[in-house]
Amino acid sequence: MLNIAVLVSGGGTNLQAIIDSIENGKLKDVRIVRVISNKEDAYALSRARDHGIEAKCISPKDYGERSLYFEAMAGEIREAGAELIVLAGFLVVLSKEFVTEFKGRIINIHPSLIPSFCGDGYYGLRVHEKALERGVKVTGATVHFVDEGTDTGPIIMQKAVEVKDGDTPEILQRRVMEQAEWIILPAAIQAIADGKVK
Ligand code: GAR
């Protein structure tokens, strides 16, 4: 059994995809031991609680220093016994110390085909706005290990998605979620649980 902690900041549709995959038996030998949000009002917290998963807000605002915030996060993850940390729309940049402690045990979902449209400032809807501005005909999503950089860690899985005429950032975001993110995030977790990714 692979124990995972899922870190979220918003709506939590990727978290929902993981929960659904576990409940419908597609994702095997994986258990969500904690969901942690940096925002109290993140809908992702309700999604977790609705499924009996322990969910908590740990806000940077409650800690004077960034290092104390990340110590609290690390403490919670250790206490929960999580072996893998999944960033599912978690929009806080991790500290070096945190990444070092959990090196090789943190993965992230990013809504583009890395190395396109990634790095500092590329998150959420902005990624799709930039893809449309550039006029790419194919975009997608990437699951990668997290290292000290922003979106620079080793790639685990990617899936391409077509950009269509008349797409708005919102329409493209939804298509990338449906056709790529909600598929490859559970698939990457399964691959790690099965020992197929190192
Ligand atoms: C997702 O599209 C995810 O790929 C993106 O935020 C969204 C969260 O949606 N993450 C990033 O941009 C990270 N750089 P969700 O809360 O519904 O899963």
Tab-separated table of C-alpha atoms and ligand atoms in Angstrom:
chain	number	residue	atom	x	y	z
A	1	MET	CA	0.000	0.000	0.000
A	2	LEU	CA	1.392	3.403	-1.004
A	3	ASN	CA	0.340	6.165	1.390
A	4	ILE	CA	-0.002	9.530	-0.313
A	5	ALA	CA	-0.566	13.111	0.846
A	6	VAL	CA	-2.253	15.403	-1.666
A	7	LEU	CA	-1.484	19.140	-1.520
A	8	VAL	CA	-4.088	21.469	-3.032
A	9	SER	CA	-4.973	25.156	-3.317
A	10	GLY	CA	-8.291	25.330	-5.128
A	11	GLY	CA	-11.116	23.395	-6.710
A	12	GLY	CA	-9.483	20.008	-6.423
A	13	THR	CA	-10.659	18.324	-9.625
A	14	ASN	CA	-7.341	16.487	-9.832
A	15	LEU	CA	-7.771	15.351	-6.232
A	16	GLN	CA	-11.256	14.170	-7.223
A	17	ALA	CA	-9.776	12.187	-10.114
A	18	ILE	CA	-7.459	10.400	-7.660
A	19	ILE	CA	-10.302	9.728	-5.192
A	20	ASP	CA	-12.541	8.390	-7.987
A	21	SER	CA	-9.780	6.162	-9.349
A	22	ILE	CA	-9.219	4.656	-5.905
A	23	GLU	CA	-12.950	4.188	-5.273
A	24	ASN	CA	-13.642	2.589	-8.650
A	25	GLY	CA	-10.674	0.267	-8.245
A	26	LYS	CA	-8.619	1.584	-11.176
A	27	LEU	CA	-5.958	2.904	-8.810
A	28	LYS	CA	-4.834	-0.016	-6.677
A	29	ASP	CA	-2.773	-0.256	-3.492
A	30	VAL	CA	-2.869	3.512	-2.945
A	31	ARG	CA	-4.376	5.328	0.051
A	32	ILE	CA	-4.780	9.084	0.583
A	33	VAL	CA	-3.679	9.644	4.172
A	34	ARG	CA	-3.962	13.445	4.175
A	35	VAL	CA	-5.144	16.362	2.052
A	36	ILE	CA	-3.514	19.691	2.898
A	37	SER	CA	-4.491	23.095	1.521
A	38	ASN	CA	-2.853	26.477	2.008
A	39	LYS	CA	-6.324	28.018	1.729
A	40	GLU	CA	-9.132	27.483	4.233
A	41	ASP	CA	-11.857	27.947	1.606
A	42	ALA	CA	-10.396	25.554	-0.980
A	43	TYR	CA	-13.239	23.379	-2.262
A	44	ALA	CA	-10.737	20.524	-2.442
A	45	LEU	CA	-10.943	20.243	1.383
A	46	SER	CA	-14.700	19.542	1.171
A	47	ARG	CA	-14.157	16.976	-1.548
A	48	ALA	CA	-11.708	15.127	0.716
A	49	ARG	CA	-13.939	15.288	3.813
A	50	ASP	CA	-16.947	14.086	1.785
A	51	HIS	CA	-14.952	10.916	1.144
A	52	GLY	CA	-13.806	10.445	4.733
A	53	ILE	CA	-10.265	11.662	4.095
A	54	GLU	CA	-8.539	13.729	6.784
A	55	ALA	CA	-8.168	17.228	5.369
A	56	LYS	CA	-6.461	20.240	6.846
A	57	CYS	CA	-5.601	23.836	6.058
A	58	ILE	CA	-2.062	24.899	6.894
A	59	SER	CA	-1.754	28.536	5.866
A	60	PRO	CA	1.538	30.397	5.393
A	61	LYS	CA	-0.283	33.420	6.862
A	62	ASP	CA	-0.322	31.717	10.273
A	63	TYR	CA	3.461	31.435	10.348
A	64	GLY	CA	5.812	34.386	10.651
A	65	GLU	CA	8.537	32.807	8.578
A	66	ARG	CA	8.398	30.618	5.492
A	67	SER	CA	10.707	28.090	7.131
A	68	LEU	CA	8.240	27.621	10.013
A	69	TYR	CA	5.367	27.098	7.576
A	70	PHE	CA	7.276	24.374	5.735
A	71	GLU	CA	8.338	22.768	9.029
A	72	ALA	CA	4.646	22.530	9.936
A	73	MET	CA	3.864	21.015	6.522
A	74	ALA	CA	6.689	18.497	6.823
A	75	GLY	CA	5.567	17.594	10.354
A	76	GLU	CA	2.014	16.931	9.203
A	77	ILE	CA	3.193	14.790	6.288
A	78	ARG	CA	5.544	12.774	8.508
A	79	GLU	CA	2.808	12.271	11.104
A	80	ALA	CA	0.373	11.111	8.401
A	81	GLY	CA	2.935	8.535	7.258
A	82	ALA	CA	2.830	9.696	3.638
A	83	GLU	CA	5.415	8.113	1.371
A	84	LEU	CA	4.547	10.197	-1.679
A	85	ILE	CA	3.485	13.863	-1.876
A	86	VAL	CA	1.223	14.756	-4.803
A	87	LEU	CA	0.932	18.415	-5.760
A	88	ALA	CA	-2.515	18.634	-7.360
A	89	GLY	CA	-2.979	22.307	-8.144
A	90	PHE	CA	-0.860	23.373	-5.150
A	91	LEU	CA	0.251	26.892	-5.939
A	92	VAL	CA	2.770	27.592	-3.160
A	93	VAL	CA	6.423	27.404	-4.234
A	94	LEU	CA	8.134	24.802	-2.038
A	95	SER	CA	11.186	25.705	0.025
A	96	LYS	CA	14.580	24.166	-0.750
A	97	GLU	CA	14.619	22.430	2.643
A	98	PHE	CA	11.220	20.844	2.060
A	99	VAL	CA	12.199	19.579	-1.404
A	100	THR	CA	15.484	18.229	-0.032
A	101	GLU	CA	13.764	16.343	2.796
A	102	PHE	CA	11.298	14.674	0.416
A	103	LYS	CA	13.504	14.480	-2.693
A	104	GLY	CA	12.254	11.926	-5.198
A	105	ARG	CA	8.970	11.606	-3.279
A	106	ILE	CA	7.146	14.706	-4.585
A	107	ILE	CA	5.284	14.798	-7.897
A	108	ASN	CA	3.410	17.648	-9.579
A	109	ILE	CA	0.801	17.947	-12.331
A	110	HIS	CA	1.364	20.845	-14.720
A	111	PRO	CA	-1.160	21.848	-17.418
A	112	SER	CA	1.197	22.014	-20.424
A	113	LEU	CA	3.710	19.866	-22.252
A	114	ILE	CA	6.869	20.782	-20.323
A	115	PRO	CA	9.224	22.458	-21.328
A	116	SER	CA	6.590	24.655	-23.002
A	117	PHE	CA	4.605	27.149	-20.927
A	118	CYS	CA	6.130	26.340	-17.550
A	119	GLY	CA	8.372	27.923	-14.937
A	120	ASP	CA	7.848	31.032	-12.813
A	121	GLY	CA	4.457	32.672	-13.325
A	122	TYR	CA	2.986	29.791	-15.338
A	123	TYR	CA	0.143	28.293	-13.345
A	124	GLY	CA	-3.571	27.617	-13.719
A	125	LEU	CA	-5.443	29.527	-16.419
A	126	ARG	CA	-2.363	31.633	-17.290
A	127	VAL	CA	-0.724	28.592	-18.868
A	128	HIS	CA	-3.618	28.226	-21.315
A	129	GLU	CA	-3.765	31.978	-22.025
A	130	LYS	CA	-0.089	31.856	-23.009
A	131	ALA	CA	-0.564	28.727	-25.151
A	132	LEU	CA	-3.422	30.411	-27.046
A	133	GLU	CA	-1.428	33.656	-27.412
A	134	ARG	CA	1.449	31.709	-28.959
A	135	GLY	CA	-0.922	29.880	-31.268
A	136	VAL	CA	0.199	26.311	-30.538
A	137	LYS	CA	-1.984	23.623	-32.107
A	138	VAL	CA	-1.185	20.968	-29.503
A	139	THR	CA	-0.823	21.345	-25.759
A	140	GLY	CA	-1.335	18.884	-22.901
A	141	ALA	CA	-0.264	18.038	-19.380
A	142	THR	CA	2.814	16.704	-17.611
A	143	VAL	CA	3.414	14.813	-14.377
A	144	HIS	CA	6.957	15.267	-13.121
A	145	PHE	CA	9.088	14.841	-10.030
A	146	VAL	CA	9.683	18.074	-8.142
A	147	ASP	CA	13.233	19.326	-7.706
A	148	GLU	CA	14.593	22.686	-6.500
A	149	GLY	CA	13.558	24.481	-9.709
A	150	THR	CA	10.084	25.423	-10.981
A	151	ASP	CA	8.767	22.637	-13.254
A	152	THR	CA	12.329	21.415	-13.944
A	153	GLY	CA	12.255	17.921	-12.386
A	154	PRO	CA	12.338	14.622	-14.309
A	155	ILE	CA	9.218	13.969	-16.412
A	156	ILE	CA	7.161	10.880	-15.518
A	157	MET	CA	4.228	11.093	-17.928
A	158	GLN	CA	2.785	13.435	-20.568
A	159	LYS	CA	-0.347	13.490	-22.703
A	160	ALA	CA	-1.060	15.722	-25.691
A	161	VAL	CA	-4.358	17.544	-26.263
A	162	GLU	CA	-5.525	19.308	-29.424
A	163	VAL	CA	-6.101	23.067	-29.434
A	164	LYS	CA	-9.212	23.946	-31.442
A	165	ASP	CA	-10.268	27.071	-33.325
A	166	GLY	CA	-12.274	29.362	-31.087
A	167	ASP	CA	-10.855	27.970	-27.835
A	168	THR	CA	-10.927	30.311	-24.848
A	169	PRO	CA	-8.479	29.728	-21.977
A	170	GLU	CA	-11.368	28.273	-19.943
A	171	ILE	CA	-12.462	25.851	-22.691
A	172	LEU	CA	-8.877	24.738	-23.306
A	173	GLN	CA	-8.245	24.307	-19.562
A	174	ARG	CA	-11.289	22.045	-19.262
A	175	ARG	CA	-10.228	19.933	-22.280
A	176	VAL	CA	-6.676	19.556	-20.927
A	177	MET	CA	-8.084	18.474	-17.559
A	178	GLU	CA	-10.566	15.975	-19.042
A	179	GLN	CA	-8.310	14.511	-21.718
A	180	ALA	CA	-4.964	14.632	-19.942
A	181	GLU	CA	-4.661	15.690	-16.277
A	182	TRP	CA	-7.369	13.499	-14.760
A	183	ILE	CA	-5.921	10.499	-16.640
A	184	ILE	CA	-2.171	10.850	-16.246
A	185	LEU	CA	-2.105	11.925	-12.592
A	186	PRO	CA	-3.736	8.696	-11.302
A	187	ALA	CA	-1.721	6.729	-13.892
A	188	ALA	CA	1.576	8.206	-12.694
A	189	ILE	CA	0.682	7.452	-9.062
A	190	GLN	CA	-0.128	3.867	-10.065
A	191	ALA	CA	3.198	3.546	-11.872
A	192	ILE	CA	5.014	4.725	-8.731
A	193	ALA	CA	2.951	2.399	-6.480
A	194	ASP	CA	3.849	-0.480	-8.800
A	195	GLY	CA	7.545	0.371	-8.551
A	196	LYS	CA	7.734	1.138	-12.274
A	197	VAL	CA	9.147	4.631	-11.751
A	198	LYS	CA	12.269	5.386	-9.783
B	1	GAR	C1	-4.745	22.204	-12.678
B	1	GAR	O1	-4.993	22.541	-14.021
B	1	GAR	C2	-3.264	21.968	-12.457
B	1	GAR	O2	-2.632	21.360	-13.548
B	1	GAR	C3	-2.772	23.384	-12.271
B	1	GAR	O3	-3.761	23.984	-11.462
B	1	GAR	C4	-5.035	23.386	-11.752
B	1	GAR	C5	-5.673	22.951	-10.454
B	1	GAR	O4	-6.989	22.476	-10.684
B	1	GAR	N1	-1.475	23.405	-11.674
B	1	GAR	C6	-0.532	24.298	-12.018
B	1	GAR	O5	-0.703	25.199	-12.820
B	1	GAR	C7	0.809	24.098	-11.326
B	1	GAR	N2	1.827	24.902	-11.940
B	1	GAR	P1	-7.738	21.568	-9.625
B	1	GAR	O6	-7.651	22.264	-8.269
B	1	GAR	O7	-9.148	21.516	-10.129
B	1	GAR	O8	-7.073	20.213	-9.608
